[in-house]
């Protein structure tokens, strides 16, 4: 064999030998701390497919339990090598730390924020027949009626400490009204109770409520976030329509984002941030988010870290005022 043939053969052997090495690279585990089929799970799977060419295989693993705490704790205690990340949410990183008597992780110290993924507005909705009977069509109408009739209105939620419960408590505190809270075992039972007229109003997820709003079964009064939604651009926000009523700072929504364990190396963090933020700009990912009424919200790690700290601080007095506690 000539020297040239030998070198060509050796190069080919190296190329063939490189394939198993790449194939054996460990996939990234993307933990979703909630059951399959929910918004976080749907978007996690879409993102996993979108970053395959840049980050390699990403396997979505559902680890539900304890309001998201079990799945988040898996990542909090994982090695900081970029191989295990979590789709955290407002519950796991801003509400649960004040809601649970014992949390197995610190929402700030035990994680490296990678990027905010999306924000989903909640919406203040009333049973349409109730709204018509009480002549309530706006935030001002609702506050005026509630002040004239303390404890006559009630609102449902998916349970004590849920986003809907806390939104209601924040509304009561800022508007200076009293409404009775009726907790249900999940968002779906709370919505069914509203449709049946068993409760007067809910602070519901926009994606869950939109079909019944469009059908006329529910009347949408206002969005709970400070920004309007492209899904219902004509719907005002509580903060804007209730500014003169003490509600100018009202801002409650659902958000979710990606976290790694604490002390994630800078190069790994930069690579994952770029991969996921680039994916969030893809038309198919935007379309998938739109079906969930979610707005893409890519960010730098620093922006996301500041956002999480602000959310954690904001929910402390709300959770404490609600009296909700999980042992």
PDB file of C-alpha atoms in Angstrom:
ATOM      1  CA  UNK A   1       0.000   0.000   0.000  1.00  0.00           C
ATOM      2  CA  UNK A   2       1.413   3.388  -0.969  1.00  0.00           C
ATOM      3  CA  UNK A   3       1.770   6.165   1.583  1.00  0.00           C
ATOM      4  CA  UNK A   4      -1.047   8.095  -0.098  1.00  0.00           C
ATOM      5  CA  UNK A   5      -3.360   5.053  -0.012  1.00  0.00           C
ATOM      6  CA  UNK A   6      -2.443   4.396   3.612  1.00  0.00           C
ATOM      7  CA  UNK A   7      -3.307   7.977   4.637  1.00  0.00           C
ATOM      8  CA  UNK A   8      -6.577   7.819   2.690  1.00  0.00           C
ATOM      9  CA  UNK A   9      -7.477   4.512   4.393  1.00  0.00           C
ATOM     10  CA  UNK A  10      -6.590   5.877   7.833  1.00  0.00           C
ATOM     11  CA  UNK A  11      -8.683   9.012   7.294  1.00  0.00           C
ATOM     12  CA  UNK A  12     -11.626   6.873   6.245  1.00  0.00           C
ATOM     13  CA  UNK A  13     -11.257   4.655   9.293  1.00  0.00           C
ATOM     14  CA  UNK A  14     -11.213   7.696  11.560  1.00  0.00           C
ATOM     15  CA  UNK A  15     -14.321   9.073   9.893  1.00  0.00           C
ATOM     16  CA  UNK A  16     -16.140   5.762  10.350  1.00  0.00           C
ATOM     17  CA  UNK A  17     -14.944   5.515  13.920  1.00  0.00           C
ATOM     18  CA  UNK A  18     -16.234   8.994  14.681  1.00  0.00           C
ATOM     19  CA  UNK A  19     -19.841   8.032  14.046  1.00  0.00           C
ATOM     20  CA  UNK A  20     -20.306   5.832  17.151  1.00  0.00           C
ATOM     21  CA  UNK A  21     -18.680   8.520  19.302  1.00  0.00           C
ATOM     22  CA  UNK A  22     -21.306  11.068  18.228  1.00  0.00           C
ATOM     23  CA  UNK A  23     -24.091   8.535  18.592  1.00  0.00           C
ATOM     24  CA  UNK A  24     -23.014   7.761  22.141  1.00  0.00           C
ATOM     25  CA  UNK A  25     -23.179  11.386  23.256  1.00  0.00           C
ATOM     26  CA  UNK A  26     -25.651  11.623  26.158  1.00  0.00           C
ATOM     27  CA  UNK A  27     -28.990  13.221  25.317  1.00  0.00           C
ATOM     28  CA  UNK A  28     -30.165  16.232  27.301  1.00  0.00           C
ATOM     29  CA  UNK A  29     -32.987  15.516  29.755  1.00  0.00           C
ATOM     30  CA  UNK A  30     -35.631  18.224  29.697  1.00  0.00           C
ATOM     31  CA  UNK A  31     -37.733  17.741  32.828  1.00  0.00           C
ATOM     32  CA  UNK A  32     -41.347  18.872  32.693  1.00  0.00           C
ATOM     33  CA  UNK A  33     -42.627  18.959  36.294  1.00  0.00           C
ATOM     34  CA  UNK A  34     -46.243  18.416  35.221  1.00  0.00           C
ATOM     35  CA  UNK A  35     -48.218  15.602  33.526  1.00  0.00           C
ATOM     36  CA  UNK A  36     -48.080  15.028  29.747  1.00  0.00           C
ATOM     37  CA  UNK A  37     -50.425  16.993  27.514  1.00  0.00           C
ATOM     38  CA  UNK A  38     -50.337  20.351  29.287  1.00  0.00           C
ATOM     39  CA  UNK A  39     -48.987  23.600  27.815  1.00  0.00           C
ATOM     40  CA  UNK A  40     -45.495  23.186  29.284  1.00  0.00           C
ATOM     41  CA  UNK A  41     -45.275  19.631  27.984  1.00  0.00           C
ATOM     42  CA  UNK A  42     -46.466  20.607  24.489  1.00  0.00           C
ATOM     43  CA  UNK A  43     -43.962  23.443  24.152  1.00  0.00           C
ATOM     44  CA  UNK A  44     -41.135  21.426  25.704  1.00  0.00           C
ATOM     45  CA  UNK A  45     -41.565  18.737  23.059  1.00  0.00           C
ATOM     46  CA  UNK A  46     -41.719  21.296  20.254  1.00  0.00           C
ATOM     47  CA  UNK A  47     -38.524  22.970  21.499  1.00  0.00           C
ATOM     48  CA  UNK A  48     -36.782  19.616  21.918  1.00  0.00           C
ATOM     49  CA  UNK A  49     -37.348  18.887  18.222  1.00  0.00           C
ATOM     50  CA  UNK A  50     -36.328  22.409  17.200  1.00  0.00           C
ATOM     51  CA  UNK A  51     -32.901  22.328  18.907  1.00  0.00           C
ATOM     52  CA  UNK A  52     -31.903  18.818  17.832  1.00  0.00           C
ATOM     53  CA  UNK A  53     -29.494  20.089  15.159  1.00  0.00           C
ATOM     54  CA  UNK A  54     -27.708  22.449  17.549  1.00  0.00           C
ATOM     55  CA  UNK A  55     -27.830  20.701  20.935  1.00  0.00           C
ATOM     56  CA  UNK A  56     -28.344  17.087  19.913  1.00  0.00           C
ATOM     57  CA  UNK A  57     -31.098  14.826  21.190  1.00  0.00           C
ATOM     58  CA  UNK A  58     -33.304  16.301  23.912  1.00  0.00           C
ATOM     59  CA  UNK A  59     -35.552  13.847  25.731  1.00  0.00           C
ATOM     60  CA  UNK A  60     -38.604  15.281  27.497  1.00  0.00           C
ATOM     61  CA  UNK A  61     -39.261  13.574  30.816  1.00  0.00           C
ATOM     62  CA  UNK A  62     -42.441  14.233  32.816  1.00  0.00           C
ATOM     63  CA  UNK A  63     -41.926  14.313  36.589  1.00  0.00           C
ATOM     64  CA  UNK A  64     -45.216  15.602  38.049  1.00  0.00           C
ATOM     65  CA  UNK A  65     -45.981  15.909  41.748  1.00  0.00           C
ATOM     66  CA  UNK A  66     -46.202  18.399  44.624  1.00  0.00           C
ATOM     67  CA  UNK A  67     -47.272  21.268  42.407  1.00  0.00           C
ATOM     68  CA  UNK A  68     -44.188  20.945  40.210  1.00  0.00           C
ATOM     69  CA  UNK A  69     -41.725  20.737  43.092  1.00  0.00           C
ATOM     70  CA  UNK A  70     -40.647  17.141  42.458  1.00  0.00           C
ATOM     71  CA  UNK A  71     -39.537  17.762  38.891  1.00  0.00           C
ATOM     72  CA  UNK A  72     -37.841  21.052  39.716  1.00  0.00           C
ATOM     73  CA  UNK A  73     -35.934  19.373  42.538  1.00  0.00           C
ATOM     74  CA  UNK A  74     -34.513  16.780  40.131  1.00  0.00           C
ATOM     75  CA  UNK A  75     -32.721  19.579  38.292  1.00  0.00           C
ATOM     76  CA  UNK A  76     -31.792  21.474  41.433  1.00  0.00           C
ATOM     77  CA  UNK A  77     -29.811  18.438  42.534  1.00  0.00           C
ATOM     78  CA  UNK A  78     -28.421  17.461  39.108  1.00  0.00           C
ATOM     79  CA  UNK A  79     -24.794  17.881  38.040  1.00  0.00           C
ATOM     80  CA  UNK A  80     -24.173  21.307  36.439  1.00  0.00           C
ATOM     81  CA  UNK A  81     -23.091  19.883  33.085  1.00  0.00           C
ATOM     82  CA  UNK A  82     -26.013  20.994  30.908  1.00  0.00           C
ATOM     83  CA  UNK A  83     -27.387  17.468  30.567  1.00  0.00           C
ATOM     84  CA  UNK A  84     -30.409  18.036  32.829  1.00  0.00           C
ATOM     85  CA  UNK A  85     -32.655  21.106  32.556  1.00  0.00           C
ATOM     86  CA  UNK A  86     -36.215  21.922  33.587  1.00  0.00           C
ATOM     87  CA  UNK A  87     -39.173  23.800  32.170  1.00  0.00           C
ATOM     88  CA  UNK A  88     -39.947  25.774  35.307  1.00  0.00           C
ATOM     89  CA  UNK A  89     -42.928  28.053  35.768  1.00  0.00           C
ATOM     90  CA  UNK A  90     -44.416  30.801  37.895  1.00  0.00           C
ATOM     91  CA  UNK A  91     -45.598  28.101  40.322  1.00  0.00           C
ATOM     92  CA  UNK A  92     -42.244  26.348  40.812  1.00  0.00           C
ATOM     93  CA  UNK A  93     -40.151  29.506  41.064  1.00  0.00           C
ATOM     94  CA  UNK A  94     -42.389  32.296  42.373  1.00  0.00           C
ATOM     95  CA  UNK A  95     -45.474  30.899  44.123  1.00  0.00           C
ATOM     96  CA  UNK A  96     -44.509  27.542  45.652  1.00  0.00           C
ATOM     97  CA  UNK A  97     -41.625  28.971  47.723  1.00  0.00           C
ATOM     98  CA  UNK A  98     -44.221  30.920  49.742  1.00  0.00           C
ATOM     99  CA  UNK A  99     -46.988  28.335  49.497  1.00  0.00           C
ATOM    100  CA  UNK A 100     -45.185  25.201  50.689  1.00  0.00           C
ATOM    101  CA  UNK A 101     -44.006  24.977  54.281  1.00  0.00           C
ATOM    102  CA  UNK A 102     -41.003  22.916  53.179  1.00  0.00           C
ATOM    103  CA  UNK A 103     -39.563  23.326  49.705  1.00  0.00           C
ATOM    104  CA  UNK A 104     -36.769  20.895  48.716  1.00  0.00           C
ATOM    105  CA  UNK A 105     -34.912  23.545  46.717  1.00  0.00           C
ATOM    106  CA  UNK A 106     -34.122  27.256  46.706  1.00  0.00           C
ATOM    107  CA  UNK A 107     -35.679  28.865  43.584  1.00  0.00           C
ATOM    108  CA  UNK A 108     -32.777  31.284  43.176  1.00  0.00           C
ATOM    109  CA  UNK A 109     -29.689  29.650  44.677  1.00  0.00           C
ATOM    110  CA  UNK A 110     -30.205  26.172  43.195  1.00  0.00           C
ATOM    111  CA  UNK A 111     -30.795  27.100  39.544  1.00  0.00           C
ATOM    112  CA  UNK A 112     -29.207  28.815  36.552  1.00  0.00           C
ATOM    113  CA  UNK A 113     -31.851  30.668  34.496  1.00  0.00           C
ATOM    114  CA  UNK A 114     -31.387  29.934  30.768  1.00  0.00           C
ATOM    115  CA  UNK A 115     -34.232  31.805  29.080  1.00  0.00           C
ATOM    116  CA  UNK A 116     -37.818  32.813  29.613  1.00  0.00           C
ATOM    117  CA  UNK A 117     -39.872  30.858  27.071  1.00  0.00           C
ATOM    118  CA  UNK A 118     -43.390  32.295  27.038  1.00  0.00           C
ATOM    119  CA  UNK A 119     -46.034  34.196  28.932  1.00  0.00           C
ATOM    120  CA  UNK A 120     -49.739  33.322  28.958  1.00  0.00           C
ATOM    121  CA  UNK A 121     -52.291  35.931  30.038  1.00  0.00           C
ATOM    122  CA  UNK A 122     -55.072  35.046  32.427  1.00  0.00           C
ATOM    123  CA  UNK A 123     -58.488  36.581  31.958  1.00  0.00           C
ATOM    124  CA  UNK A 124     -61.228  37.736  34.312  1.00  0.00           C
ATOM    125  CA  UNK A 125     -64.376  36.002  33.065  1.00  0.00           C
ATOM    126  CA  UNK A 126     -67.961  35.934  34.303  1.00  0.00           C
ATOM    127  CA  UNK A 127     -70.819  33.575  33.638  1.00  0.00           C
ATOM    128  CA  UNK A 128     -72.553  35.411  30.763  1.00  0.00           C
ATOM    129  CA  UNK A 129     -76.054  35.138  32.261  1.00  0.00           C
ATOM    130  CA  UNK A 130     -74.824  36.366  35.646  1.00  0.00           C
ATOM    131  CA  UNK A 131     -72.992  39.298  34.046  1.00  0.00           C
ATOM    132  CA  UNK A 132     -76.121  40.290  32.114  1.00  0.00           C
ATOM    133  CA  UNK A 133     -78.380  39.953  35.169  1.00  0.00           C
ATOM    134  CA  UNK A 134     -76.054  42.071  37.334  1.00  0.00           C
ATOM    135  CA  UNK A 135     -75.329  44.498  34.486  1.00  0.00           C
ATOM    136  CA  UNK A 136     -71.556  43.974  34.747  1.00  0.00           C
ATOM    137  CA  UNK A 137     -69.587  44.581  31.554  1.00  0.00           C
ATOM    138  CA  UNK A 138     -66.376  46.163  32.805  1.00  0.00           C
ATOM    139  CA  UNK A 139     -63.923  46.254  35.694  1.00  0.00           C
ATOM    140  CA  UNK A 140     -65.560  49.462  36.925  1.00  0.00           C
ATOM    141  CA  UNK A 141     -68.983  47.762  36.927  1.00  0.00           C
ATOM    142  CA  UNK A 142     -67.591  44.777  38.840  1.00  0.00           C
ATOM    143  CA  UNK A 143     -65.865  46.877  41.491  1.00  0.00           C
ATOM    144  CA  UNK A 144     -68.917  49.100  41.945  1.00  0.00           C
ATOM    145  CA  UNK A 145     -71.231  46.094  42.389  1.00  0.00           C
ATOM    146  CA  UNK A 146     -68.807  44.343  44.765  1.00  0.00           C
ATOM    147  CA  UNK A 147     -68.550  47.472  46.938  1.00  0.00           C
ATOM    148  CA  UNK A 148     -72.334  47.814  47.108  1.00  0.00           C
ATOM    149  CA  UNK A 149     -72.748  44.104  47.832  1.00  0.00           C
ATOM    150  CA  UNK A 150     -69.847  42.823  49.940  1.00  0.00           C
ATOM    151  CA  UNK A 151     -69.536  39.008  49.976  1.00  0.00           C
ATOM    152  CA  UNK A 152     -72.400  38.632  47.466  1.00  0.00           C
ATOM    153  CA  UNK A 153     -70.031  37.696  44.638  1.00  0.00           C
ATOM    154  CA  UNK A 154     -67.961  34.537  44.649  1.00  0.00           C
ATOM    155  CA  UNK A 155     -65.146  33.333  42.445  1.00  0.00           C
ATOM    156  CA  UNK A 156     -63.811  29.887  41.722  1.00  0.00           C
ATOM    157  CA  UNK A 157     -60.255  28.665  41.264  1.00  0.00           C
ATOM    158  CA  UNK A 158     -58.284  25.494  40.669  1.00  0.00           C
ATOM    159  CA  UNK A 159     -57.435  25.300  44.367  1.00  0.00           C
ATOM    160  CA  UNK A 160     -55.910  27.167  47.283  1.00  0.00           C
ATOM    161  CA  UNK A 161     -52.681  28.809  46.182  1.00  0.00           C
ATOM    162  CA  UNK A 162     -53.435  28.412  42.464  1.00  0.00           C
ATOM    163  CA  UNK A 163     -52.826  31.292  40.062  1.00  0.00           C
ATOM    164  CA  UNK A 164     -56.572  31.929  39.864  1.00  0.00           C
ATOM    165  CA  UNK A 165     -56.892  32.068  43.645  1.00  0.00           C
ATOM    166  CA  UNK A 166     -53.975  34.479  44.009  1.00  0.00           C
ATOM    167  CA  UNK A 167     -55.270  36.695  41.206  1.00  0.00           C
ATOM    168  CA  UNK A 168     -58.578  36.948  43.027  1.00  0.00           C
ATOM    169  CA  UNK A 169     -56.909  37.830  46.307  1.00  0.00           C
ATOM    170  CA  UNK A 170     -54.768  40.462  44.603  1.00  0.00           C
ATOM    171  CA  UNK A 171     -57.866  41.947  42.950  1.00  0.00           C
ATOM    172  CA  UNK A 172     -59.723  42.088  46.263  1.00  0.00           C
ATOM    173  CA  UNK A 173     -56.804  43.748  48.043  1.00  0.00           C
ATOM    174  CA  UNK A 174     -56.108  46.370  45.401  1.00  0.00           C
ATOM    175  CA  UNK A 175     -59.736  47.230  44.622  1.00  0.00           C
ATOM    176  CA  UNK A 176     -60.816  47.148  48.261  1.00  0.00           C
ATOM    177  CA  UNK A 177     -63.660  44.672  47.759  1.00  0.00           C
ATOM    178  CA  UNK A 178     -64.612  41.364  49.336  1.00  0.00           C
ATOM    179  CA  UNK A 179     -65.592  38.311  47.283  1.00  0.00           C
ATOM    180  CA  UNK A 180     -65.884  34.733  48.523  1.00  0.00           C
ATOM    181  CA  UNK A 181     -63.287  32.282  47.215  1.00  0.00           C
ATOM    182  CA  UNK A 182     -64.467  28.765  46.319  1.00  0.00           C
ATOM    183  CA  UNK A 183     -61.586  26.369  45.580  1.00  0.00           C
ATOM    184  CA  UNK A 184     -62.028  23.377  43.274  1.00  0.00           C
ATOM    185  CA  UNK A 185     -59.831  20.376  42.571  1.00  0.00           C
ATOM    186  CA  UNK A 186     -58.318  21.790  39.393  1.00  0.00           C
ATOM    187  CA  UNK A 187     -58.934  24.353  36.687  1.00  0.00           C
ATOM    188  CA  UNK A 188     -61.438  22.252  34.696  1.00  0.00           C
ATOM    189  CA  UNK A 189     -63.859  21.710  37.621  1.00  0.00           C
ATOM    190  CA  UNK A 190     -63.639  25.444  38.407  1.00  0.00           C
ATOM    191  CA  UNK A 191     -64.547  26.325  34.837  1.00  0.00           C
ATOM    192  CA  UNK A 192     -67.456  23.858  34.798  1.00  0.00           C
ATOM    193  CA  UNK A 193     -68.753  25.446  38.004  1.00  0.00           C
ATOM    194  CA  UNK A 194     -68.588  28.873  36.358  1.00  0.00           C
ATOM    195  CA  UNK A 195     -70.412  27.654  33.243  1.00  0.00           C
ATOM    196  CA  UNK A 196     -73.104  26.119  35.461  1.00  0.00           C
ATOM    197  CA  UNK A 197     -73.550  29.377  37.370  1.00  0.00           C
ATOM    198  CA  UNK A 198     -72.343  27.900  40.652  1.00  0.00           C
ATOM    199  CA  UNK A 199     -69.774  30.704  40.889  1.00  0.00           C
ATOM    200  CA  UNK A 200     -69.974  34.211  39.456  1.00  0.00           C
ATOM    201  CA  UNK A 201     -66.500  34.752  38.071  1.00  0.00           C
ATOM    202  CA  UNK A 202     -63.061  33.214  37.646  1.00  0.00           C
ATOM    203  CA  UNK A 203     -59.562  34.418  36.908  1.00  0.00           C
ATOM    204  CA  UNK A 204     -58.880  31.779  34.270  1.00  0.00           C
ATOM    205  CA  UNK A 205     -56.172  30.852  31.807  1.00  0.00           C
ATOM    206  CA  UNK A 206     -56.909  32.577  28.482  1.00  0.00           C
ATOM    207  CA  UNK A 207     -56.332  29.402  26.480  1.00  0.00           C
ATOM    208  CA  UNK A 208     -58.831  27.498  28.645  1.00  0.00           C
ATOM    209  CA  UNK A 209     -61.468  30.233  28.624  1.00  0.00           C
ATOM    210  CA  UNK A 210     -61.256  31.489  25.023  1.00  0.00           C
ATOM    211  CA  UNK A 211     -63.580  28.913  23.415  1.00  0.00           C
ATOM    212  CA  UNK A 212     -66.369  29.652  25.894  1.00  0.00           C
ATOM    213  CA  UNK A 213     -65.779  33.388  25.546  1.00  0.00           C
ATOM    214  CA  UNK A 214     -66.129  33.151  21.761  1.00  0.00           C
ATOM    215  CA  UNK A 215     -69.260  30.999  22.078  1.00  0.00           C
ATOM    216  CA  UNK A 216     -70.863  33.564  24.391  1.00  0.00           C
ATOM    217  CA  UNK A 217     -71.111  31.294  27.428  1.00  0.00           C
ATOM    218  CA  UNK A 218     -68.594  33.426  29.308  1.00  0.00           C
ATOM    219  CA  UNK A 219     -68.148  37.179  29.256  1.00  0.00           C
ATOM    220  CA  UNK A 220     -64.518  38.328  29.210  1.00  0.00           C
ATOM    221  CA  UNK A 221     -64.167  41.418  31.394  1.00  0.00           C
ATOM    222  CA  UNK A 222     -60.411  42.100  31.208  1.00  0.00           C
ATOM    223  CA  UNK A 223     -56.973  40.535  30.958  1.00  0.00           C
ATOM    224  CA  UNK A 224     -54.968  40.107  34.141  1.00  0.00           C
ATOM    225  CA  UNK A 225     -51.613  41.011  32.569  1.00  0.00           C
ATOM    226  CA  UNK A 226     -50.376  44.566  31.990  1.00  0.00           C
ATOM    227  CA  UNK A 227     -50.011  44.001  28.247  1.00  0.00           C
ATOM    228  CA  UNK A 228     -52.885  43.182  25.929  1.00  0.00           C
ATOM    229  CA  UNK A 229     -52.956  39.856  24.107  1.00  0.00           C
ATOM    230  CA  UNK A 230     -52.676  39.464  20.340  1.00  0.00           C
ATOM    231  CA  UNK A 231     -55.259  36.671  20.678  1.00  0.00           C
ATOM    232  CA  UNK A 232     -57.927  39.114  21.952  1.00  0.00           C
ATOM    233  CA  UNK A 233     -56.508  42.560  21.104  1.00  0.00           C
ATOM    234  CA  UNK A 234     -59.816  44.320  21.785  1.00  0.00           C
ATOM    235  CA  UNK A 235     -59.927  43.134  25.414  1.00  0.00           C
ATOM    236  CA  UNK A 236     -58.611  45.722  27.928  1.00  0.00           C
ATOM    237  CA  UNK A 237     -56.406  44.914  30.889  1.00  0.00           C
ATOM    238  CA  UNK A 238     -57.435  45.161  34.522  1.00  0.00           C
ATOM    239  CA  UNK A 239     -54.536  47.540  35.136  1.00  0.00           C
ATOM    240  CA  UNK A 240     -55.634  49.985  32.427  1.00  0.00           C
ATOM    241  CA  UNK A 241     -59.400  49.824  32.884  1.00  0.00           C
ATOM    242  CA  UNK A 242     -59.117  49.804  36.670  1.00  0.00           C
ATOM    243  CA  UNK A 243     -56.335  52.380  37.034  1.00  0.00           C
ATOM    244  CA  UNK A 244     -58.597  54.866  38.835  1.00  0.00           C
ATOM    245  CA  UNK A 245     -59.858  52.111  41.152  1.00  0.00           C
ATOM    246  CA  UNK A 246     -56.532  51.130  42.733  1.00  0.00           C
ATOM    247  CA  UNK A 247     -55.707  48.465  40.141  1.00  0.00           C
ATOM    248  CA  UNK A 248     -53.066  50.267  38.048  1.00  0.00           C
ATOM    249  CA  UNK A 249     -50.344  47.817  39.123  1.00  0.00           C
ATOM    250  CA  UNK A 250     -52.411  44.668  38.663  1.00  0.00           C
ATOM    251  CA  UNK A 251     -50.367  42.097  36.767  1.00  0.00           C
ATOM    252  CA  UNK A 252     -50.877  38.347  37.092  1.00  0.00           C
ATOM    253  CA  UNK A 253     -50.033  35.852  34.381  1.00  0.00           C
ATOM    254  CA  UNK A 254     -48.635  32.426  33.736  1.00  0.00           C
ATOM    255  CA  UNK A 255     -45.058  32.142  32.525  1.00  0.00           C
ATOM    256  CA  UNK A 256     -42.615  29.345  31.964  1.00  0.00           C
ATOM    257  CA  UNK A 257     -38.914  29.155  31.188  1.00  0.00           C
ATOM    258  CA  UNK A 258     -35.844  26.951  31.127  1.00  0.00           C
ATOM    259  CA  UNK A 259     -33.474  26.472  34.059  1.00  0.00           C
ATOM    260  CA  UNK A 260     -30.349  24.434  34.582  1.00  0.00           C
ATOM    261  CA  UNK A 261     -28.745  23.521  37.894  1.00  0.00           C
ATOM    262  CA  UNK A 262     -26.740  26.157  39.765  1.00  0.00           C
ATOM    263  CA  UNK A 263     -23.207  26.866  38.519  1.00  0.00           C
ATOM    264  CA  UNK A 264     -23.894  25.915  34.917  1.00  0.00           C
ATOM    265  CA  UNK A 265     -20.656  26.646  32.983  1.00  0.00           C
ATOM    266  CA  UNK A 266     -20.741  29.889  31.003  1.00  0.00           C
ATOM    267  CA  UNK A 267     -20.084  28.212  27.642  1.00  0.00           C
ATOM    268  CA  UNK A 268     -22.865  25.664  28.199  1.00  0.00           C
ATOM    269  CA  UNK A 269     -25.260  28.401  29.298  1.00  0.00           C
ATOM    270  CA  UNK A 270     -24.459  30.546  26.248  1.00  0.00           C
ATOM    271  CA  UNK A 271     -24.909  27.614  23.860  1.00  0.00           C
ATOM    272  CA  UNK A 272     -28.250  26.559  25.338  1.00  0.00           C
ATOM    273  CA  UNK A 273     -29.558  30.109  25.535  1.00  0.00           C
ATOM    274  CA  UNK A 274     -28.782  30.704  21.856  1.00  0.00           C
ATOM    275  CA  UNK A 275     -30.283  27.392  20.750  1.00  0.00           C
ATOM    276  CA  UNK A 276     -33.551  27.889  22.596  1.00  0.00           C
ATOM    277  CA  UNK A 277     -33.980  31.598  21.845  1.00  0.00           C
ATOM    278  CA  UNK A 278     -33.313  30.913  18.152  1.00  0.00           C
ATOM    279  CA  UNK A 279     -35.929  28.152  18.296  1.00  0.00           C
ATOM    280  CA  UNK A 280     -38.490  30.540  19.791  1.00  0.00           C
ATOM    281  CA  UNK A 281     -38.112  32.732  16.689  1.00  0.00           C
ATOM    282  CA  UNK A 282     -39.055  29.891  14.346  1.00  0.00           C
ATOM    283  CA  UNK A 283     -42.504  30.255  12.705  1.00  0.00           C
ATOM    284  CA  UNK A 284     -43.657  26.755  13.682  1.00  0.00           C
ATOM    285  CA  UNK A 285     -42.807  27.350  17.349  1.00  0.00           C
ATOM    286  CA  UNK A 286     -44.602  30.701  17.279  1.00  0.00           C
ATOM    287  CA  UNK A 287     -47.612  28.993  15.718  1.00  0.00           C
ATOM    288  CA  UNK A 288     -47.595  26.290  18.395  1.00  0.00           C
ATOM    289  CA  UNK A 289     -47.461  28.926  21.136  1.00  0.00           C
ATOM    290  CA  UNK A 290     -50.295  30.845  19.476  1.00  0.00           C
ATOM    291  CA  UNK A 291     -52.580  27.807  19.768  1.00  0.00           C
ATOM    292  CA  UNK A 292     -52.036  28.048  23.541  1.00  0.00           C
ATOM    293  CA  UNK A 293     -52.625  31.832  23.556  1.00  0.00           C
ATOM    294  CA  UNK A 294     -48.997  32.159  24.675  1.00  0.00           C
ATOM    295  CA  UNK A 295     -46.636  34.955  23.683  1.00  0.00           C
ATOM    296  CA  UNK A 296     -43.002  33.947  23.013  1.00  0.00           C
ATOM    297  CA  UNK A 297     -40.679  35.743  25.426  1.00  0.00           C
ATOM    298  CA  UNK A 298     -37.019  34.828  24.712  1.00  0.00           C
ATOM    299  CA  UNK A 299     -34.517  36.545  26.996  1.00  0.00           C
ATOM    300  CA  UNK A 300     -30.912  36.608  28.060  1.00  0.00           C
ATOM    301  CA  UNK A 301     -30.008  34.608  31.173  1.00  0.00           C
ATOM    302  CA  UNK A 302     -29.460  37.871  33.039  1.00  0.00           C
ATOM    303  CA  UNK A 303     -32.877  39.233  32.053  1.00  0.00           C
ATOM    304  CA  UNK A 304     -34.556  35.990  33.053  1.00  0.00           C
ATOM    305  CA  UNK A 305     -32.756  35.916  36.403  1.00  0.00           C
ATOM    306  CA  UNK A 306     -33.912  39.445  37.213  1.00  0.00           C
ATOM    307  CA  UNK A 307     -37.454  38.567  36.124  1.00  0.00           C
ATOM    308  CA  UNK A 308     -37.609  35.493  38.394  1.00  0.00           C
ATOM    309  CA  UNK A 309     -36.306  37.447  41.392  1.00  0.00           C
ATOM    310  CA  UNK A 310     -38.926  40.166  40.808  1.00  0.00           C
ATOM    311  CA  UNK A 311     -41.734  37.581  40.476  1.00  0.00           C
ATOM    312  CA  UNK A 312     -40.643  35.798  43.650  1.00  0.00           C
ATOM    313  CA  UNK A 313     -40.682  39.065  45.561  1.00  0.00           C
ATOM    314  CA  UNK A 314     -44.045  40.119  44.087  1.00  0.00           C
ATOM    315  CA  UNK A 315     -45.872  36.934  45.040  1.00  0.00           C
ATOM    316  CA  UNK A 316     -44.690  36.815  48.668  1.00  0.00           C
ATOM    317  CA  UNK A 317     -47.261  39.289  50.080  1.00  0.00           C
ATOM    318  CA  UNK A 318     -50.019  37.901  47.820  1.00  0.00           C
ATOM    319  CA  UNK A 319     -49.576  34.305  48.998  1.00  0.00           C
ATOM    320  CA  UNK A 320     -49.258  35.354  52.632  1.00  0.00           C
ATOM    321  CA  UNK A 321     -52.366  37.536  52.421  1.00  0.00           C
ATOM    322  CA  UNK A 322     -54.340  34.665  50.870  1.00  0.00           C
ATOM    323  CA  UNK A 323     -53.630  32.457  53.872  1.00  0.00           C
ATOM    324  CA  UNK A 324     -52.976  29.514  51.565  1.00  0.00           C
ATOM    325  CA  UNK A 325     -50.431  27.014  52.849  1.00  0.00           C
ATOM    326  CA  UNK A 326     -49.394  23.487  51.887  1.00  0.00           C
ATOM    327  CA  UNK A 327     -47.629  21.379  54.493  1.00  0.00           C
TER     328      UNK A 327
END
